[in-house]
Amino acid sequence: MTQTQVTGRTVQSEVLGEWTTDHGNRLTLMARRATGYASIWLNRHGKPVKIGYAVHAGGVLREVRWEPLWNEQTDAWKTQQRNHIAALIAAWHAEGTVPPEPAALPASVLGTFDSFGFRFAVEPTATAEHAILSILNVAGSLTPVADLLHEQGRIAGMSTRPGWKSTPDDRKRHWRHESEAILTQAAERGRL
């Protein structure tokens, strides 16, 4: 493996994968984290020989360039190797990607539920009989979608906010059912 000096620390190349071509040649793809470059190596008589490189960004293969002797390969061979390289780079990137931490919900949120691929939150307001149903976006902020009028958790009425009025009735019924369950439980625990 090769090593490179980067801002005072040593970064080692990682083996992204190895595969055998149809003609029995063993190829290896190597790359270093935080670079957009991967090298393609052939195991020739027990010694590694660099035969090309790949440029990638965000787990997506952008380009493959072959050394002069390997540039003469057929287009079918190049396509097959490119497919192997693209799959290895995508998998390697996915392994190294840390999912973002979800933002903390405000302490006022009584509960959340999922509906049709979205997450919703229920919050009380200063008025004891009023609560707000909000949709939670990927950044963790809440956008109000409906006002809920309730009596100790039992919903007496729901009014969707502008922009949400055309929501299908079956979804509104689901919102109401889930919100009522959250509000009822909050009332039982004395949080309203």
PDB file of N, CA, C and O in Angstrom, residues 146-190:
ATOM      1  N   ALA A 146     -51.710  22.197  10.525  1.00  0.00           N
ATOM      2  CA  ALA A 146     -53.113  22.225  10.968  1.00  0.00           C
ATOM      3  C   ALA A 146     -53.209  22.698  12.416  1.00  0.00           C
ATOM      4  O   ALA A 146     -52.286  22.515  13.206  1.00  0.00           O
ATOM      5  N   ASP A 147     -54.357  23.302  12.714  1.00  0.00           N
ATOM      6  CA  ASP A 147     -54.697  23.701  14.087  1.00  0.00           C
ATOM      7  C   ASP A 147     -55.675  22.670  14.625  1.00  0.00           C
ATOM      8  O   ASP A 147     -56.610  22.253  13.919  1.00  0.00           O
ATOM      9  N   LEU A 148     -55.456  22.268  15.860  1.00  0.00           N
ATOM     10  CA  LEU A 148     -56.287  21.243  16.489  1.00  0.00           C
ATOM     11  C   LEU A 148     -57.006  21.838  17.689  1.00  0.00           C
ATOM     12  O   LEU A 148     -56.373  22.407  18.586  1.00  0.00           O
ATOM     13  N   LEU A 149     -58.334  21.721  17.718  1.00  0.00           N
ATOM     14  CA  LEU A 149     -59.122  22.115  18.882  1.00  0.00           C
ATOM     15  C   LEU A 149     -59.501  20.840  19.610  1.00  0.00           C
ATOM     16  O   LEU A 149     -60.002  19.891  19.000  1.00  0.00           O
ATOM     17  N   HIS A 150     -59.231  20.801  20.907  1.00  0.00           N
ATOM     18  CA  HIS A 150     -59.468  19.563  21.647  1.00  0.00           C
ATOM     19  C   HIS A 150     -59.969  19.858  23.055  1.00  0.00           C
ATOM     20  O   HIS A 150     -59.843  20.968  23.565  1.00  0.00           O
ATOM     21  N   GLU A 151     -60.569  18.836  23.643  1.00  0.00           N
ATOM     22  CA  GLU A 151     -60.995  18.898  25.027  1.00  0.00           C
ATOM     23  C   GLU A 151     -60.353  17.734  25.754  1.00  0.00           C
ATOM     24  O   GLU A 151     -60.727  16.568  25.545  1.00  0.00           O
ATOM     25  N   GLN A 152     -59.303  18.037  26.533  1.00  0.00           N
ATOM     26  CA  GLN A 152     -58.523  17.029  27.253  1.00  0.00           C
ATOM     27  C   GLN A 152     -58.031  15.909  26.315  1.00  0.00           C
ATOM     28  O   GLN A 152     -58.062  14.731  26.656  1.00  0.00           O
ATOM     29  N   GLY A 153     -57.626  16.311  25.120  1.00  0.00           N
ATOM     30  CA  GLY A 153     -57.059  15.368  24.170  1.00  0.00           C
ATOM     31  C   GLY A 153     -58.010  14.928  23.081  1.00  0.00           C
ATOM     32  O   GLY A 153     -57.590  14.597  21.974  1.00  0.00           O
ATOM     33  N   ARG A 154     -59.293  14.891  23.374  1.00  0.00           N
ATOM     34  CA  ARG A 154     -60.268  14.467  22.360  1.00  0.00           C
ATOM     35  C   ARG A 154     -60.481  15.611  21.382  1.00  0.00           C
ATOM     36  O   ARG A 154     -60.914  16.702  21.755  1.00  0.00           O
ATOM     37  N   ILE A 155     -60.150  15.375  20.113  1.00  0.00           N
ATOM     38  CA  ILE A 155     -60.200  16.429  19.106  1.00  0.00           C
ATOM     39  C   ILE A 155     -61.653  16.742  18.728  1.00  0.00           C
ATOM     40  O   ILE A 155     -62.412  15.868  18.342  1.00  0.00           O
ATOM     41  N   ALA A 156     -61.987  18.048  18.852  1.00  0.00           N
ATOM     42  CA  ALA A 156     -63.321  18.523  18.488  1.00  0.00           C
ATOM     43  C   ALA A 156     -63.324  19.103  17.079  1.00  0.00           C
ATOM     44  O   ALA A 156     -64.362  19.148  16.421  1.00  0.00           O
ATOM     45  N   GLY A 157     -62.162  19.544  16.598  1.00  0.00           N
ATOM     46  CA  GLY A 157     -62.080  20.108  15.258  1.00  0.00           C
ATOM     47  C   GLY A 157     -60.633  20.248  14.802  1.00  0.00           C
ATOM     48  O   GLY A 157     -59.725  20.411  15.608  1.00  0.00           O
ATOM     49  N   MET A 158     -60.472  20.155  13.490  1.00  0.00           N
ATOM     50  CA  MET A 158     -59.144  20.317  12.901  1.00  0.00           C
ATOM     51  C   MET A 158     -59.271  21.212  11.684  1.00  0.00           C
ATOM     52  O   MET A 158     -60.130  20.985  10.826  1.00  0.00           O
ATOM     53  N   SER A 159     -58.423  22.233  11.619  1.00  0.00           N
ATOM     54  CA  SER A 159     -58.440  23.175  10.494  1.00  0.00           C
ATOM     55  C   SER A 159     -57.044  23.200   9.871  1.00  0.00           C
ATOM     56  O   SER A 159     -56.080  23.590  10.540  1.00  0.00           O
ATOM     57  N   THR A 160     -56.970  22.786   8.608  1.00  0.00           N
ATOM     58  CA  THR A 160     -55.672  22.777   7.943  1.00  0.00           C
ATOM     59  C   THR A 160     -55.273  24.202   7.576  1.00  0.00           C
ATOM     60  O   THR A 160     -56.117  25.044   7.277  1.00  0.00           O
ATOM     61  N   ARG A 161     -53.987  24.433   7.605  1.00  0.00           N
ATOM     62  CA  ARG A 161     -53.435  25.747   7.273  1.00  0.00           C
ATOM     63  C   ARG A 161     -53.400  25.934   5.756  1.00  0.00           C
ATOM     64  O   ARG A 161     -53.436  24.960   5.008  1.00  0.00           O
ATOM     65  N   PRO A 162     -53.309  27.213   5.290  1.00  0.00           N
ATOM     66  CA  PRO A 162     -53.191  27.456   3.846  1.00  0.00           C
ATOM     67  C   PRO A 162     -52.007  26.665   3.266  1.00  0.00           C
ATOM     68  O   PRO A 162     -50.962  26.546   3.886  1.00  0.00           O
ATOM     69  N   GLY A 163     -52.211  26.112   2.098  1.00  0.00           N
ATOM     70  CA  GLY A 163     -51.195  25.281   1.459  1.00  0.00           C
ATOM     71  C   GLY A 163     -51.389  23.800   1.766  1.00  0.00           C
ATOM     72  O   GLY A 163     -50.813  22.940   1.109  1.00  0.00           O
ATOM     73  N   TRP A 164     -52.195  23.497   2.774  1.00  0.00           N
ATOM     74  CA  TRP A 164     -52.454  22.110   3.164  1.00  0.00           C
ATOM     75  C   TRP A 164     -53.931  21.746   3.033  1.00  0.00           C
ATOM     76  O   TRP A 164     -54.322  20.630   3.313  1.00  0.00           O
ATOM     77  N   LYS A 165     -54.743  22.704   2.609  1.00  0.00           N
ATOM     78  CA  LYS A 165     -56.189  22.472   2.511  1.00  0.00           C
ATOM     79  C   LYS A 165     -56.548  21.396   1.495  1.00  0.00           C
ATOM     80  O   LYS A 165     -57.547  20.714   1.641  1.00  0.00           O
ATOM     81  N   SER A 166     -55.730  21.214   0.468  1.00  0.00           N
ATOM     82  CA  SER A 166     -56.043  20.211  -0.563  1.00  0.00           C
ATOM     83  C   SER A 166     -55.552  18.809  -0.201  1.00  0.00           C
ATOM     84  O   SER A 166     -55.646  17.894  -1.013  1.00  0.00           O
ATOM     85  N   THR A 167     -55.071  18.629   1.008  1.00  0.00           N
ATOM     86  CA  THR A 167     -54.631  17.306   1.454  1.00  0.00           C
ATOM     87  C   THR A 167     -55.814  16.343   1.397  1.00  0.00           C
ATOM     88  O   THR A 167     -56.915  16.679   1.849  1.00  0.00           O
ATOM     89  N   PRO A 168     -55.634  15.149   0.845  1.00  0.00           N
ATOM     90  CA  PRO A 168     -56.741  14.176   0.763  1.00  0.00           C
ATOM     91  C   PRO A 168     -57.347  13.866   2.134  1.00  0.00           C
ATOM     92  O   PRO A 168     -56.653  13.860   3.151  1.00  0.00           O
ATOM     93  N   ASP A 169     -58.636  13.616   2.141  1.00  0.00           N
ATOM     94  CA  ASP A 169     -59.367  13.382   3.391  1.00  0.00           C
ATOM     95  C   ASP A 169     -58.835  12.185   4.180  1.00  0.00           C
ATOM     96  O   ASP A 169     -58.816  12.229   5.410  1.00  0.00           O
ATOM     97  N   ASP A 170     -58.393  11.107   3.496  1.00  0.00           N
ATOM     98  CA  ASP A 170     -57.895   9.948   4.234  1.00  0.00           C
ATOM     99  C   ASP A 170     -56.634  10.300   5.020  1.00  0.00           C
ATOM    100  O   ASP A 170     -56.429   9.818   6.132  1.00  0.00           O
ATOM    101  N   ARG A 171     -55.819  11.179   4.479  1.00  0.00           N
ATOM    102  CA  ARG A 171     -54.622  11.618   5.205  1.00  0.00           C
ATOM    103  C   ARG A 171     -55.002  12.497   6.391  1.00  0.00           C
ATOM    104  O   ARG A 171     -54.434  12.375   7.472  1.00  0.00           O
ATOM    105  N   LYS A 172     -55.971  13.378   6.185  1.00  0.00           N
ATOM    106  CA  LYS A 172     -56.426  14.235   7.282  1.00  0.00           C
ATOM    107  C   LYS A 172     -57.010  13.386   8.421  1.00  0.00           C
ATOM    108  O   LYS A 172     -56.780  13.677   9.594  1.00  0.00           O
ATOM    109  N   ARG A 173     -57.761  12.331   8.056  1.00  0.00           N
ATOM    110  CA  ARG A 173     -58.313  11.434   9.084  1.00  0.00           C
ATOM    111  C   ARG A 173     -57.187  10.759   9.862  1.00  0.00           C
ATOM    112  O   ARG A 173     -57.261  10.616  11.090  1.00  0.00           O
ATOM    113  N   HIS A 174     -56.138  10.355   9.134  1.00  0.00           N
ATOM    114  CA  HIS A 174     -54.992   9.721   9.798  1.00  0.00           C
ATOM    115  C   HIS A 174     -54.297  10.716  10.727  1.00  0.00           C
ATOM    116  O   HIS A 174     -53.936  10.374  11.862  1.00  0.00           O
ATOM    117  N   TRP A 175     -54.105  11.955  10.272  1.00  0.00           N
ATOM    118  CA  TRP A 175     -53.501  12.988  11.111  1.00  0.00           C
ATOM    119  C   TRP A 175     -54.316  13.174  12.391  1.00  0.00           C
ATOM    120  O   TRP A 175     -53.764  13.248  13.483  1.00  0.00           O
ATOM    121  N   ARG A 176     -55.641  13.244  12.205  1.00  0.00           N
ATOM    122  CA  ARG A 176     -56.529  13.484  13.347  1.00  0.00           C
ATOM    123  C   ARG A 176     -56.457  12.327  14.351  1.00  0.00           C
ATOM    124  O   ARG A 176     -56.339  12.551  15.554  1.00  0.00           O
ATOM    125  N   HIS A 177     -56.495  11.106  13.853  1.00  0.00           N
ATOM    126  CA  HIS A 177     -56.433   9.924  14.713  1.00  0.00           C
ATOM    127  C   HIS A 177     -55.123   9.885  15.514  1.00  0.00           C
ATOM    128  O   HIS A 177     -55.135   9.690  16.734  1.00  0.00           O
ATOM    129  N   GLU A 178     -54.004  10.072  14.825  1.00  0.00           N
ATOM    130  CA  GLU A 178     -52.695  10.024  15.494  1.00  0.00           C
ATOM    131  C   GLU A 178     -52.529  11.181  16.474  1.00  0.00           C
ATOM    132  O   GLU A 178     -52.014  11.002  17.582  1.00  0.00           O
ATOM    133  N   SER A 179     -52.970  12.374  16.076  1.00  0.00           N
ATOM    134  CA  SER A 179     -52.867  13.554  16.950  1.00  0.00           C
ATOM    135  C   SER A 179     -53.706  13.372  18.208  1.00  0.00           C
ATOM    136  O   SER A 179     -53.278  13.731  19.310  1.00  0.00           O
ATOM    137  N   GLU A 180     -54.906  12.811  18.039  1.00  0.00           N
ATOM    138  CA  GLU A 180     -55.777  12.588  19.190  1.00  0.00           C
ATOM    139  C   GLU A 180     -55.137  11.604  20.175  1.00  0.00           C
ATOM    140  O   GLU A 180     -55.209  11.810  21.389  1.00  0.00           O
ATOM    141  N   ALA A 181     -54.491  10.575  19.665  1.00  0.00           N
ATOM    142  CA  ALA A 181     -53.823   9.613  20.545  1.00  0.00           C
ATOM    143  C   ALA A 181     -52.712  10.298  21.343  1.00  0.00           C
ATOM    144  O   ALA A 181     -52.561  10.063  22.556  1.00  0.00           O
ATOM    145  N   ILE A 182     -51.949  11.164  20.703  1.00  0.00           N
ATOM    146  CA  ILE A 182     -50.862  11.878  21.386  1.00  0.00           C
ATOM    147  C   ILE A 182     -51.417  12.845  22.423  1.00  0.00           C
ATOM    148  O   ILE A 182     -50.942  12.899  23.564  1.00  0.00           O
ATOM    149  N   LEU A 183     -52.449  13.612  22.028  1.00  0.00           N
ATOM    150  CA  LEU A 183     -53.037  14.580  22.952  1.00  0.00           C
ATOM    151  C   LEU A 183     -53.709  13.898  24.148  1.00  0.00           C
ATOM    152  O   LEU A 183     -53.603  14.380  25.284  1.00  0.00           O
ATOM    153  N   THR A 184     -54.405  12.792  23.921  1.00  0.00           N
ATOM    154  CA  THR A 184     -55.056  12.058  25.006  1.00  0.00           C
ATOM    155  C   THR A 184     -54.023  11.557  26.009  1.00  0.00           C
ATOM    156  O   THR A 184     -54.198  11.677  27.225  1.00  0.00           O
ATOM    157  N   GLN A 185     -52.947  10.996  25.508  1.00  0.00           N
ATOM    158  CA  GLN A 185     -51.883  10.502  26.381  1.00  0.00           C
ATOM    159  C   GLN A 185     -51.231  11.659  27.162  1.00  0.00           C
ATOM    160  O   GLN A 185     -50.960  11.526  28.347  1.00  0.00           O
ATOM    161  N   ALA A 186     -51.039  12.808  26.500  1.00  0.00           N
ATOM    162  CA  ALA A 186     -50.470  13.972  27.170  1.00  0.00           C
ATOM    163  C   ALA A 186     -51.404  14.472  28.269  1.00  0.00           C
ATOM    164  O   ALA A 186     -50.951  14.868  29.354  1.00  0.00           O
ATOM    165  N   ALA A 187     -52.717  14.459  28.007  1.00  0.00           N
ATOM    166  CA  ALA A 187     -53.690  14.898  29.018  1.00  0.00           C
ATOM    167  C   ALA A 187     -53.664  13.962  30.225  1.00  0.00           C
ATOM    168  O   ALA A 187     -53.716  14.415  31.375  1.00  0.00           O
ATOM    169  N   GLU A 188     -53.556  12.652  29.978  1.00  0.00           N
ATOM    170  CA  GLU A 188     -53.502  11.683  31.067  1.00  0.00           C
ATOM    171  C   GLU A 188     -52.259  11.882  31.938  1.00  0.00           C
ATOM    172  O   GLU A 188     -52.278  11.628  33.136  1.00  0.00           O
ATOM    173  N   ARG A 189     -51.201  12.354  31.351  1.00  0.00           N
ATOM    174  CA  ARG A 189     -49.937  12.571  32.080  1.00  0.00           C
ATOM    175  C   ARG A 189     -49.833  13.992  32.640  1.00  0.00           C
ATOM    176  O   ARG A 189     -48.802  14.352  33.207  1.00  0.00           O
ATOM    177  N   GLY A 190     -50.854  14.801  32.403  1.00  0.00           N
ATOM    178  CA  GLY A 190     -50.863  16.166  32.928  1.00  0.00           C
ATOM    179  C   GLY A 190     -49.964  17.137  32.177  1.00  0.00           C
ATOM    180  O   GLY A 190     -49.528  18.139  32.753  1.00  0.00           O
TER     181      GLY A 190
END
